mmCIF file of C-alpha atoms in Angstrom:
data_model
loop_
_atom_site.group_PDB
_atom_site.id
_atom_site.type_symbol
_atom_site.label_atom_id
_atom_site.label_comp_id
_atom_site.label_asym_id
_atom_site.label_seq_id
_atom_site.Cartn_x
_atom_site.Cartn_y
_atom_site.Cartn_z
ATOM 1 C CA MET A 1 0.000 0.000 0.000
ATOM 2 C CA LEU A 2 1.356 3.440 -0.890
ATOM 3 C CA ARG A 3 1.901 5.315 2.324
ATOM 4 C CA ALA A 4 1.419 8.981 3.115
ATOM 5 C CA THR A 5 4.278 11.445 2.773
ATOM 6 C CA HIS A 6 7.044 10.805 5.310
ATOM 7 C CA PHE A 7 7.875 13.533 7.840
ATOM 8 C CA VAL A 8 11.101 11.915 9.020
ATOM 9 C CA LEU A 9 13.969 10.346 7.141
ATOM 10 C CA VAL A 10 13.729 6.575 7.551
ATOM 11 C CA PRO A 11 16.715 4.235 7.089
ATOM 12 C CA ALA A 12 15.346 2.792 3.840
ATOM 13 C CA CYS A 13 15.759 6.243 2.250
ATOM 14 C CA LEU A 14 19.409 6.833 3.188
ATOM 15 C CA SER A 15 20.666 5.596 -0.174
ATOM 16 C CA LEU A 16 18.601 8.355 -1.808
ATOM 17 C CA PHE A 17 19.626 11.040 0.679
ATOM 18 C CA LEU A 18 20.769 13.561 -1.896
ATOM 19 C CA GLY A 19 17.567 13.323 -3.868
ATOM 20 C CA GLY A 20 15.119 12.496 -1.120
ATOM 21 C CA CYS A 21 12.936 9.387 -0.840
ATOM 22 C CA ALA A 22 11.264 8.439 -4.088
ATOM 23 C CA THR A 23 7.834 8.388 -2.481
ATOM 24 C CA GLU A 24 8.308 11.974 -1.238
ATOM 25 C CA LEU A 25 8.703 13.319 -4.752
ATOM 26 C CA PRO A 26 5.751 14.334 -6.943
ATOM 27 C CA LEU A 27 4.631 11.539 -9.269
ATOM 28 C CA ALA A 28 5.780 13.358 -12.409
ATOM 29 C CA GLU A 29 9.279 13.715 -10.980
ATOM 30 C CA ARG A 30 9.377 10.071 -9.886
ATOM 31 C CA ILE A 31 8.454 9.044 -13.445
ATOM 32 C CA ALA A 32 11.064 11.401 -14.920
ATOM 33 C CA ARG A 33 13.827 9.981 -12.693
ATOM 34 C CA ALA A 34 12.882 6.346 -13.262
ATOM 35 C CA THR A 35 14.104 4.123 -16.086
ATOM 36 C CA PRO A 36 11.816 4.750 -19.103
ATOM 37 C CA ALA A 37 8.831 2.441 -19.513
ATOM 38 C CA VAL A 38 6.804 1.485 -22.585
ATOM 39 C CA THR A 39 2.998 1.471 -22.456
ATOM 40 C CA VAL A 40 0.285 -1.116 -22.994
ATOM 41 C CA VAL A 41 -3.480 -0.916 -22.504
ATOM 42 C CA ALA A 42 -5.843 -3.246 -20.697
ATOM 43 C CA ARG A 43 -8.188 -5.464 -22.702
ATOM 44 C CA GLY A 44 -10.571 -5.894 -19.787
ATOM 45 C CA GLU A 45 -11.297 -5.078 -16.155
ATOM 46 C CA THR A 46 -13.243 -6.558 -13.281
ATOM 47 C CA VAL A 47 -16.279 -5.173 -11.549
ATOM 48 C CA PRO A 48 -14.968 -3.093 -8.616
ATOM 49 C CA VAL A 49 -14.812 -4.637 -5.168
ATOM 50 C CA GLY A 50 -17.597 -3.778 -2.752
ATOM 51 C CA SER A 51 -15.559 -1.680 -0.308
ATOM 52 C CA ALA A 52 -15.936 1.749 -1.916
ATOM 53 C CA ASN A 53 -13.739 4.765 -1.149
ATOM 54 C CA GLN A 54 -11.175 2.568 0.634
ATOM 55 C CA ASP A 55 -7.832 0.978 -0.105
ATOM 56 C CA ALA A 56 -9.502 -2.398 -0.532
ATOM 57 C CA ALA A 57 -8.721 -4.439 -3.664
ATOM 58 C CA ASP A 58 -5.275 -5.950 -3.242
ATOM 59 C CA ASP A 59 -4.146 -9.193 -4.859
ATOM 60 C CA PRO A 60 -5.286 -11.459 -7.738
ATOM 61 C CA ALA A 61 -4.732 -15.145 -8.501
ATOM 62 C CA ILE A 62 -5.500 -16.805 -11.839
ATOM 63 C CA TRP A 63 -6.828 -20.292 -12.503
ATOM 64 C CA ARG A 64 -6.429 -21.345 -16.133
ATOM 65 C CA ASN A 65 -9.009 -23.821 -17.382
ATOM 66 C CA PRO A 66 -6.953 -26.223 -19.549
ATOM 67 C CA ALA A 67 -10.036 -27.702 -21.253
ATOM 68 C CA ARG A 68 -11.845 -24.396 -21.897
ATOM 69 C CA PRO A 69 -9.372 -21.516 -21.560
ATOM 70 C CA GLU A 70 -12.080 -18.882 -22.053
ATOM 71 C CA ALA A 71 -13.794 -20.294 -18.926
ATOM 72 C CA SER A 72 -10.788 -19.549 -16.713
ATOM 73 C CA LEU A 73 -11.343 -17.746 -13.406
ATOM 74 C CA ILE A 74 -9.768 -14.989 -11.336
ATOM 75 C CA ILE A 75 -9.736 -14.742 -7.550
ATOM 76 C CA GLY A 76 -9.339 -11.222 -6.158
ATOM 77 C CA THR A 77 -9.102 -9.994 -2.587
ATOM 78 C CA ASP A 78 -11.075 -7.190 -1.015
ATOM 79 C CA LYS A 79 -8.901 -6.819 2.064
ATOM 80 C CA LYS A 80 -11.743 -5.224 3.986
ATOM 81 C CA ALA A 81 -14.316 -7.915 3.198
ATOM 82 C CA GLY A 82 -13.346 -11.183 1.481
ATOM 83 C CA LEU A 83 -12.707 -12.976 -1.780
ATOM 84 C CA TYR A 84 -14.264 -12.405 -5.208
ATOM 85 C CA THR A 85 -14.361 -14.872 -8.087
ATOM 86 C CA TYR A 86 -14.459 -13.250 -11.539
ATOM 87 C CA ASP A 87 -14.702 -14.623 -15.070
ATOM 88 C CA LEU A 88 -12.561 -13.297 -17.923
ATOM 89 C CA ASP A 89 -15.257 -10.753 -18.774
ATOM 90 C CA GLY A 90 -14.634 -9.273 -15.324
ATOM 91 C CA LYS A 91 -18.074 -10.227 -14.045
ATOM 92 C CA ILE A 92 -18.520 -11.357 -10.445
ATOM 93 C CA ARG A 93 -19.245 -15.070 -10.263
ATOM 94 C CA ASP A 94 -19.025 -15.410 -6.487
ATOM 95 C CA PHE A 95 -18.124 -13.565 -3.293
ATOM 96 C CA TYR A 96 -17.068 -15.227 -0.064
ATOM 97 C CA ASP A 97 -17.228 -13.181 3.136
ATOM 98 C CA ALA A 98 -13.804 -14.083 4.525
ATOM 99 C CA GLY A 99 -13.219 -10.771 6.275
ATOM 100 C CA ARG A 100 -9.747 -9.235 6.169
ATOM 101 C CA VAL A 101 -7.769 -11.302 3.659
ATOM 102 C CA ASN A 102 -4.833 -9.620 1.970
ATOM 103 C CA ASN A 103 -2.932 -11.796 -0.540
ATOM 104 C CA VAL A 104 -4.145 -14.872 -2.405
ATOM 105 C CA ASP A 105 -2.623 -17.738 -4.376
ATOM 106 C CA LEU A 106 -3.883 -21.061 -5.740
ATOM 107 C CA ARG A 107 -2.780 -24.443 -7.029
ATOM 108 C CA ALA A 108 -4.745 -26.965 -9.090
ATOM 109 C CA LYS A 109 -4.762 -30.766 -8.783
ATOM 110 C CA ILE A 110 -4.171 -30.768 -5.031
ATOM 111 C CA LEU A 111 -5.518 -33.815 -3.186
ATOM 112 C CA VAL A 112 -8.042 -32.435 -0.712
ATOM 113 C CA ASN A 113 -9.543 -35.141 1.463
ATOM 114 C CA GLY A 114 -8.688 -37.641 -1.263
ATOM 115 C CA THR A 115 -10.067 -35.702 -4.242
ATOM 116 C CA PRO A 116 -8.065 -33.530 -6.710
ATOM 117 C CA ARG A 117 -9.231 -29.957 -6.202
ATOM 118 C CA ILE A 118 -8.236 -26.356 -6.881
ATOM 119 C CA LEU A 119 -6.797 -25.140 -3.579
ATOM 120 C CA VAL A 120 -7.027 -21.408 -2.803
ATOM 121 C CA ALA A 121 -4.998 -19.898 0.047
ATOM 122 C CA ALA A 122 -5.233 -16.358 1.429
ATOM 123 C CA SER A 123 -3.337 -14.445 4.108
ATOM 124 C CA ASP A 124 -5.879 -13.986 6.910
ATOM 125 C CA ARG A 125 -5.424 -10.808 8.976
ATOM 126 C CA ASN A 126 -8.700 -10.871 10.881
ATOM 127 C CA ASP A 127 -6.523 -11.130 14.012
ATOM 128 C CA LEU A 128 -3.658 -8.662 13.564
ATOM 129 C CA THR A 129 -1.593 -10.395 16.245
ATOM 130 C CA GLN A 130 -1.920 -13.981 14.990
ATOM 131 C CA ALA A 131 -1.337 -14.687 11.308
ATOM 132 C CA LYS A 132 -3.377 -17.411 9.658
ATOM 133 C CA ILE A 133 -3.729 -18.988 6.239
ATOM 134 C CA ALA A 134 -7.355 -19.248 5.114
ATOM 135 C CA LEU A 135 -7.904 -22.240 2.831
ATOM 136 C CA PHE A 136 -10.669 -22.861 0.300
ATOM 137 C CA THR A 137 -11.490 -25.073 -2.651
ATOM 138 C CA LEU A 138 -12.668 -23.540 -5.924
ATOM 139 C CA ASP A 139 -15.359 -25.267 -7.965
ATOM 140 C CA PRO A 140 -14.456 -24.610 -11.620
ATOM 141 C CA GLU A 141 -18.032 -25.072 -12.823
ATOM 142 C CA THR A 142 -19.910 -22.915 -10.303
ATOM 143 C CA ALA A 143 -16.950 -20.590 -9.562
ATOM 144 C CA LYS A 144 -17.814 -20.859 -5.862
ATOM 145 C CA LEU A 145 -15.357 -21.041 -2.992
ATOM 146 C CA ALA A 146 -15.877 -23.531 -0.185
ATOM 147 C CA PRO A 147 -13.959 -23.001 3.069
ATOM 148 C CA LEU A 148 -11.654 -25.706 4.404
ATOM 149 C CA GLY A 149 -10.530 -23.863 7.537
ATOM 150 C CA THR A 150 -7.537 -21.847 8.693
ATOM 151 C CA VAL A 151 -3.977 -22.823 9.554
ATOM 152 C CA PRO A 152 -1.844 -20.875 12.082
ATOM 153 C CA ALA A 153 1.076 -19.049 10.452
ATOM 154 C CA GLY A 154 2.898 -17.372 13.338
ATOM 155 C CA THR A 155 2.652 -14.429 15.686
ATOM 156 C CA GLY A 156 2.263 -11.117 13.881
ATOM 157 C CA GLU A 157 0.187 -9.478 11.159
ATOM 158 C CA ALA A 158 -0.458 -11.599 8.070
ATOM 159 C CA TYR A 159 0.380 -9.684 4.913
ATOM 160 C CA GLY A 160 1.877 -11.320 1.824
ATOM 161 C CA MET A 161 1.446 -14.988 0.916
ATOM 162 C CA CYS A 162 2.370 -17.353 -1.906
ATOM 163 C CA LEU A 163 2.380 -21.091 -2.533
ATOM 164 C CA GLY A 164 5.061 -23.379 -3.893
ATOM 165 C CA HIS A 165 5.935 -27.053 -4.226
ATOM 166 C CA SER A 166 9.305 -28.230 -2.966
ATOM 167 C CA GLU A 167 10.662 -31.723 -2.436
ATOM 168 C CA GLY A 168 7.233 -33.278 -2.951
ATOM 169 C CA ARG A 169 5.287 -31.070 -0.527
ATOM 170 C CA LEU A 170 3.167 -27.947 -0.842
ATOM 171 C CA TYR A 171 4.298 -24.946 1.183
ATOM 172 C CA ALA A 172 2.770 -21.588 1.992
ATOM 173 C CA PHE A 173 5.177 -18.714 2.490
ATOM 174 C CA MET A 174 3.531 -16.293 4.909
ATOM 175 C CA VAL A 175 5.100 -12.828 4.733
ATOM 176 C CA LEU A 176 4.355 -10.953 7.950
ATOM 177 C CA LYS A 177 4.161 -7.186 7.778
ATOM 178 C CA ASP A 178 7.477 -6.760 9.625
ATOM 179 C CA GLY A 179 9.415 -8.761 7.017
ATOM 180 C CA THR A 180 9.350 -12.112 8.803
ATOM 181 C CA ILE A 181 8.604 -15.005 6.424
ATOM 182 C CA HIS A 182 7.292 -18.310 7.753
ATOM 183 C CA GLN A 183 7.482 -21.387 5.525
ATOM 184 C CA ILE A 184 4.469 -23.566 6.383
ATOM 185 C CA ALA A 185 4.105 -27.156 5.155
ATOM 186 C CA LEU A 186 0.422 -27.585 4.303
ATOM 187 C CA ASN A 187 -1.528 -30.805 4.745
ATOM 188 C CA VAL A 188 -5.020 -30.865 3.232
ATOM 189 C CA ALA A 189 -5.237 -34.614 2.663
ATOM 190 C CA GLY A 190 -7.601 -35.206 5.589
ATOM 191 C CA THR A 191 -10.920 -33.807 6.699
ATOM 192 C CA ALA A 192 -9.344 -30.713 8.278
ATOM 193 C CA PRO A 193 -6.274 -28.794 7.056
ATOM 194 C CA SER A 194 -3.133 -28.480 9.125
ATOM 195 C CA GLY A 195 0.236 -26.801 8.820
ATOM 196 C CA GLU A 196 3.747 -27.208 10.158
ATOM 197 C CA LEU A 197 6.208 -24.322 10.507
ATOM 198 C CA VAL A 198 9.415 -25.675 9.000
ATOM 199 C CA ARG A 199 11.630 -22.574 9.039
ATOM 200 C CA THR A 200 11.674 -18.785 9.291
ATOM 201 C CA LEU A 201 13.297 -16.270 6.937
ATOM 202 C CA LYS A 202 13.733 -12.536 7.606
ATOM 203 C CA LEU A 203 13.886 -9.216 5.816
ATOM 204 C CA ALA A 204 14.492 -6.051 7.802
ATOM 205 C CA THR A 205 11.412 -3.975 7.033
ATOM 206 C CA GLN A 206 7.839 -4.107 5.712
ATOM 207 C CA SER A 207 7.480 -6.719 2.967
ATOM 208 C CA GLU A 208 4.541 -8.226 1.094
ATOM 209 C CA GLY A 209 4.564 -9.554 -2.460
ATOM 210 C CA CYS A 210 6.144 -12.930 -3.161
ATOM 211 C CA VAL A 211 6.266 -15.726 -5.716
ATOM 212 C CA VAL A 212 7.917 -19.146 -5.885
ATOM 213 C CA ASP A 213 9.780 -20.294 -8.986
ATOM 214 C CA GLU A 214 9.299 -24.032 -8.623
ATOM 215 C CA GLN A 215 11.651 -24.811 -11.506
ATOM 216 C CA THR A 216 14.644 -23.136 -9.852
ATOM 217 C CA GLN A 217 13.403 -23.511 -6.251
ATOM 218 C CA ARG A 218 13.716 -19.783 -5.649
ATOM 219 C CA LEU A 219 11.446 -17.608 -3.536
ATOM 220 C CA TYR A 220 11.229 -13.938 -4.531
ATOM 221 C CA VAL A 221 10.003 -11.384 -1.968
ATOM 222 C CA ALA A 222 9.494 -7.610 -2.324
ATOM 223 C CA GLU A 223 10.690 -5.515 0.619
ATOM 224 C CA GLU A 224 8.698 -2.388 -0.059
ATOM 225 C CA ASP A 225 11.228 0.414 0.524
ATOM 226 C CA VAL A 226 14.323 -1.663 -0.201
ATOM 227 C CA GLY A 227 13.833 -3.860 -3.273
ATOM 228 C CA LEU A 228 13.499 -7.424 -4.556
ATOM 229 C CA TRP A 229 15.146 -10.335 -2.728
ATOM 230 C CA ARG A 230 15.702 -14.010 -3.481
ATOM 231 C CA PHE A 231 15.702 -16.907 -1.013
ATOM 232 C CA ASP A 232 16.212 -20.637 -1.460
ATOM 233 C CA ALA A 233 12.661 -22.042 -1.377
ATOM 234 C CA ARG A 234 13.701 -25.503 -0.235
ATOM 235 C CA PRO A 235 12.856 -26.288 3.397
ATOM 236 C CA THR A 236 16.465 -27.332 3.975
ATOM 237 C CA GLY A 237 17.984 -24.448 1.994
ATOM 238 C CA SER A 238 19.914 -21.417 3.145
ATOM 239 C CA THR A 239 17.949 -18.745 4.997
ATOM 240 C CA SER A 240 20.206 -15.914 3.758
ATOM 241 C CA PRO A 241 18.638 -13.532 1.211
ATOM 242 C CA THR A 242 20.257 -12.265 -1.990
ATOM 243 C CA LYS A 243 19.274 -8.837 -3.300
ATOM 244 C CA ILE A 244 18.156 -8.915 -6.926
ATOM 245 C CA ALA A 245 17.290 -5.243 -7.414
ATOM 246 C CA ALA A 246 17.137 -2.134 -5.255
ATOM 247 C CA ALA A 247 14.161 0.199 -4.965
ATOM 248 C CA ASP A 248 16.484 3.041 -5.907
ATOM 249 C CA GLY A 249 14.061 5.116 -7.935
ATOM 250 C CA LYS A 250 15.320 3.735 -11.251
ATOM 251 C CA ASN A 251 14.220 0.230 -12.239
ATOM 252 C CA ILE A 252 12.058 -0.063 -9.112
ATOM 253 C CA VAL A 253 10.484 2.983 -7.485
ATOM 254 C CA ALA A 254 9.326 2.353 -3.918
ATOM 255 C CA ASP A 255 7.085 0.794 -2.982
ATOM 256 C CA ALA A 256 8.081 -2.561 -4.452
ATOM 257 C CA GLU A 257 4.807 -4.471 -4.214
ATOM 258 C CA GLY A 258 3.367 -7.448 -6.101
ATOM 259 C CA VAL A 259 5.621 -10.125 -7.601
ATOM 260 C CA ALA A 260 4.697 -12.552 -10.404
ATOM 261 C CA LEU A 261 6.392 -15.192 -12.550
ATOM 262 C CA ALA A 262 6.094 -15.704 -16.304
ATOM 263 C CA GLU A 263 6.793 -19.297 -17.275
ATOM 264 C CA GLY A 264 6.933 -19.142 -21.042
ATOM 265 C CA PRO A 265 8.144 -21.581 -23.718
ATOM 266 C CA GLU A 266 11.747 -22.023 -24.833
ATOM 267 C CA GLY A 267 13.261 -20.438 -21.753
ATOM 268 C CA GLY A 268 11.049 -17.342 -21.856
ATOM 269 C CA ARG A 269 10.770 -17.042 -18.091
ATOM 270 C CA TYR A 270 10.567 -13.706 -16.261
ATOM 271 C CA ILE A 271 10.015 -12.182 -12.823
ATOM 272 C CA LEU A 272 7.712 -9.154 -12.702
ATOM 273 C CA VAL A 273 7.508 -6.609 -9.874
ATOM 274 C CA SER A 274 5.016 -3.812 -9.287
ATOM 275 C CA SER A 275 7.008 -0.560 -9.123
ATOM 276 C CA GLN A 276 4.223 1.203 -7.287
ATOM 277 C CA GLY A 277 5.951 4.549 -6.821
ATOM 278 C CA ASP A 278 5.835 5.411 -10.532
ATOM 279 C CA ASN A 279 2.856 3.266 -11.596
ATOM 280 C CA ALA A 280 5.044 0.847 -13.553
ATOM 281 C CA TYR A 281 5.992 -2.840 -13.720
ATOM 282 C CA THR A 282 9.569 -4.078 -13.944
ATOM 283 C CA ILE A 283 10.691 -7.289 -15.654
ATOM 284 C CA PHE A 284 13.756 -9.399 -14.820
ATOM 285 C CA ARG A 285 14.924 -12.479 -16.718
ATOM 286 C CA ALA A 286 14.541 -15.529 -14.480
ATOM 287 C CA SER A 287 17.656 -17.325 -15.722
ATOM 288 C CA ASP A 288 20.158 -14.702 -14.549
ATOM 289 C CA GLU A 289 17.815 -12.215 -12.786
ATOM 290 C CA ALA A 290 18.971 -9.417 -15.096
ATOM 291 C CA TYR A 291 16.789 -6.375 -15.783
ATOM 292 C CA VAL A 292 15.113 -6.518 -19.208
ATOM 293 C CA GLY A 293 12.429 -3.821 -19.316
ATOM 294 C CA ARG A 294 9.572 -1.835 -17.803
ATOM 295 C CA PHE A 295 5.997 -1.020 -18.823
ATOM 296 C CA ARG A 296 2.958 0.943 -17.689
ATOM 297 C CA ILE A 297 -0.731 0.305 -18.268
ATOM 298 C CA ALA A 298 -2.136 3.430 -19.919
ATOM 299 C CA ALA A 299 -5.728 4.515 -20.409
ATOM 300 C CA GLY A 300 -7.484 3.073 -23.443
ATOM 301 C CA THR A 301 -10.872 1.397 -23.677
ATOM 302 C CA PHE A 302 -10.331 0.822 -19.974
ATOM 303 C CA GLY A 303 -8.545 3.075 -17.515
ATOM 304 C CA ALA A 304 -4.879 3.170 -16.582
ATOM 305 C CA THR A 305 -3.538 1.466 -13.475
ATOM 306 C CA GLU A 306 -2.100 3.415 -10.570
ATOM 307 C CA GLU A 307 -0.539 2.495 -7.223
ATOM 308 C CA THR A 308 -0.716 -1.235 -7.996
ATOM 309 C CA ASP A 309 -0.420 -3.669 -5.109
ATOM 310 C CA GLY A 310 -0.828 -7.291 -6.235
ATOM 311 C CA ILE A 311 -0.185 -8.769 -9.682
ATOM 312 C CA ASP A 312 -0.433 -12.227 -11.240
ATOM 313 C CA LEU A 313 0.513 -13.729 -14.581
ATOM 314 C CA ILE A 314 -0.082 -17.047 -16.323
ATOM 315 C CA VAL A 315 1.444 -17.702 -19.752
ATOM 316 C CA GLY A 316 -0.760 -19.840 -21.999
ATOM 317 C CA ASP A 317 -3.972 -19.822 -23.981
ATOM 318 C CA PHE A 318 -6.870 -17.958 -22.344
ATOM 319 C CA GLY A 319 -9.053 -17.754 -25.427
ATOM 320 C CA PRO A 320 -9.346 -15.154 -28.209
ATOM 321 C CA ALA A 321 -8.782 -12.076 -26.029
ATOM 322 C CA TYR A 322 -5.673 -13.429 -24.301
ATOM 323 C CA PRO A 323 -4.193 -16.108 -26.588
ATOM 324 C CA GLY A 324 -0.654 -15.935 -25.210
ATOM 325 C CA GLY A 325 -1.297 -15.372 -21.533
ATOM 326 C CA LEU A 326 -3.017 -13.168 -18.969
ATOM 327 C CA PHE A 327 -1.485 -10.494 -16.719
ATOM 328 C CA ILE A 328 -3.662 -8.981 -13.985
ATOM 329 C CA ALA A 329 -2.877 -5.858 -11.960
ATOM 330 C CA GLN A 330 -4.740 -4.322 -9.048
ATOM 331 C CA ASP A 331 -5.751 -0.740 -9.811
ATOM 332 C CA GLY A 332 -5.412 1.514 -6.785
ATOM 333 C CA ILE A 333 -7.269 4.523 -8.210
ATOM 334 C CA GLN A 334 -10.546 3.816 -9.962
ATOM 335 C CA ALA A 335 -13.261 6.205 -11.123
ATOM 336 C CA GLY A 336 -16.231 5.904 -8.793
ATOM 337 C CA GLY A 337 -14.111 5.284 -5.717
ATOM 338 C CA ALA A 338 -14.003 1.472 -5.645
ATOM 339 C CA GLN A 339 -10.828 -0.318 -6.748
ATOM 340 C CA ASN A 340 -10.701 -3.149 -9.266
ATOM 341 C CA PHE A 341 -8.348 -5.341 -11.320
ATOM 342 C CA LYS A 342 -7.205 -4.756 -14.906
ATOM 343 C CA LEU A 343 -6.678 -7.583 -17.448
ATOM 344 C CA ILE A 344 -3.797 -7.279 -19.926
ATOM 345 C CA ALA A 345 -2.737 -9.633 -22.717
ATOM 346 C CA TRP A 346 0.766 -10.995 -22.137
ATOM 347 C CA ASP A 347 1.300 -10.812 -25.919
ATOM 348 C CA ASP A 348 0.860 -7.027 -25.729
ATOM 349 C CA ILE A 349 3.510 -6.765 -23.002
ATOM 350 C CA VAL A 350 5.941 -9.023 -24.893
ATOM 351 C CA GLN A 351 5.579 -6.912 -28.034
ATOM 352 C CA ALA A 352 5.817 -3.544 -26.276
ATOM 353 C CA VAL A 353 8.869 -4.450 -24.186
ATOM 354 C CA GLY A 354 10.513 -6.353 -27.045
ATOM 355 C CA LEU A 355 10.876 -9.688 -25.276
ATOM 356 C CA PRO A 356 11.922 -12.665 -27.429
ATOM 357 C CA LYS A 357 8.947 -14.629 -28.742
#
């Protein structure tokens, strides 16, 4: 979430001392100082979340229907109220009153009580002192969520959350607001879900967005005022982080927010980060974590995106409107006062940035 103007110099801004913190500068100056970005336009948008005139919509997760790509679904959080299910036309298919849930992720073909299901997990902050993971199954035909229960995820405020397989097990990475990251082994094979805390990772300050690259067993986490970090995602791996990119006002302008992974064909794999401070999105190549480009979502048939929190991306066929993949970004400023999510064709981003096809 983009915070109000600072009145004191915080440690995260010391590297920018001569120019001031990026988030203290006017937006036009932040954009002028940042690395240039190309523009794309959205091909669709969702109905706004129900919490109007609030910072409410936060994070999306995409389920791709392999049999009928045009019937794929989107889960989006209203962090004041619960979880929405949308179709690719942006229409609301379902709403589940889960209360204060912040980030969301999902995995298909998970054995839930003996049956392969689509498992949806959200960071539950209904109790700001005790983090939990709220678990659901998604019915692909009715688009309805059914609750499985919650799993404890440590003392502190639940914030970011992502899922990932490692060494034959499914893990949830719960990012607490203070930068603590708990790796929780999930067990949904029985009648009630359970979790086991297997290890704890740590970043120094407020962090949220994360994604797991299951191919390389890397966990990427955005520390909002500092930048993008990489951890070993394996439960027995090193707990020391490696900085991939700084939020220095150039490639990433604080806050660094949502993180997503593009898993394309022929090695076309990328890490995307929401550069919230200048309303842009930054792309790094997954193989060597090198910077490759930036883009913004400009106004077209649908509005531009601003102050984006969560993002998600799935490469693959989603039907005629999104034949090469679907990128979704939360839109923090929406006409009418209620936030929503914008839908962008991955093909449009690839062409605009000039990524190899």
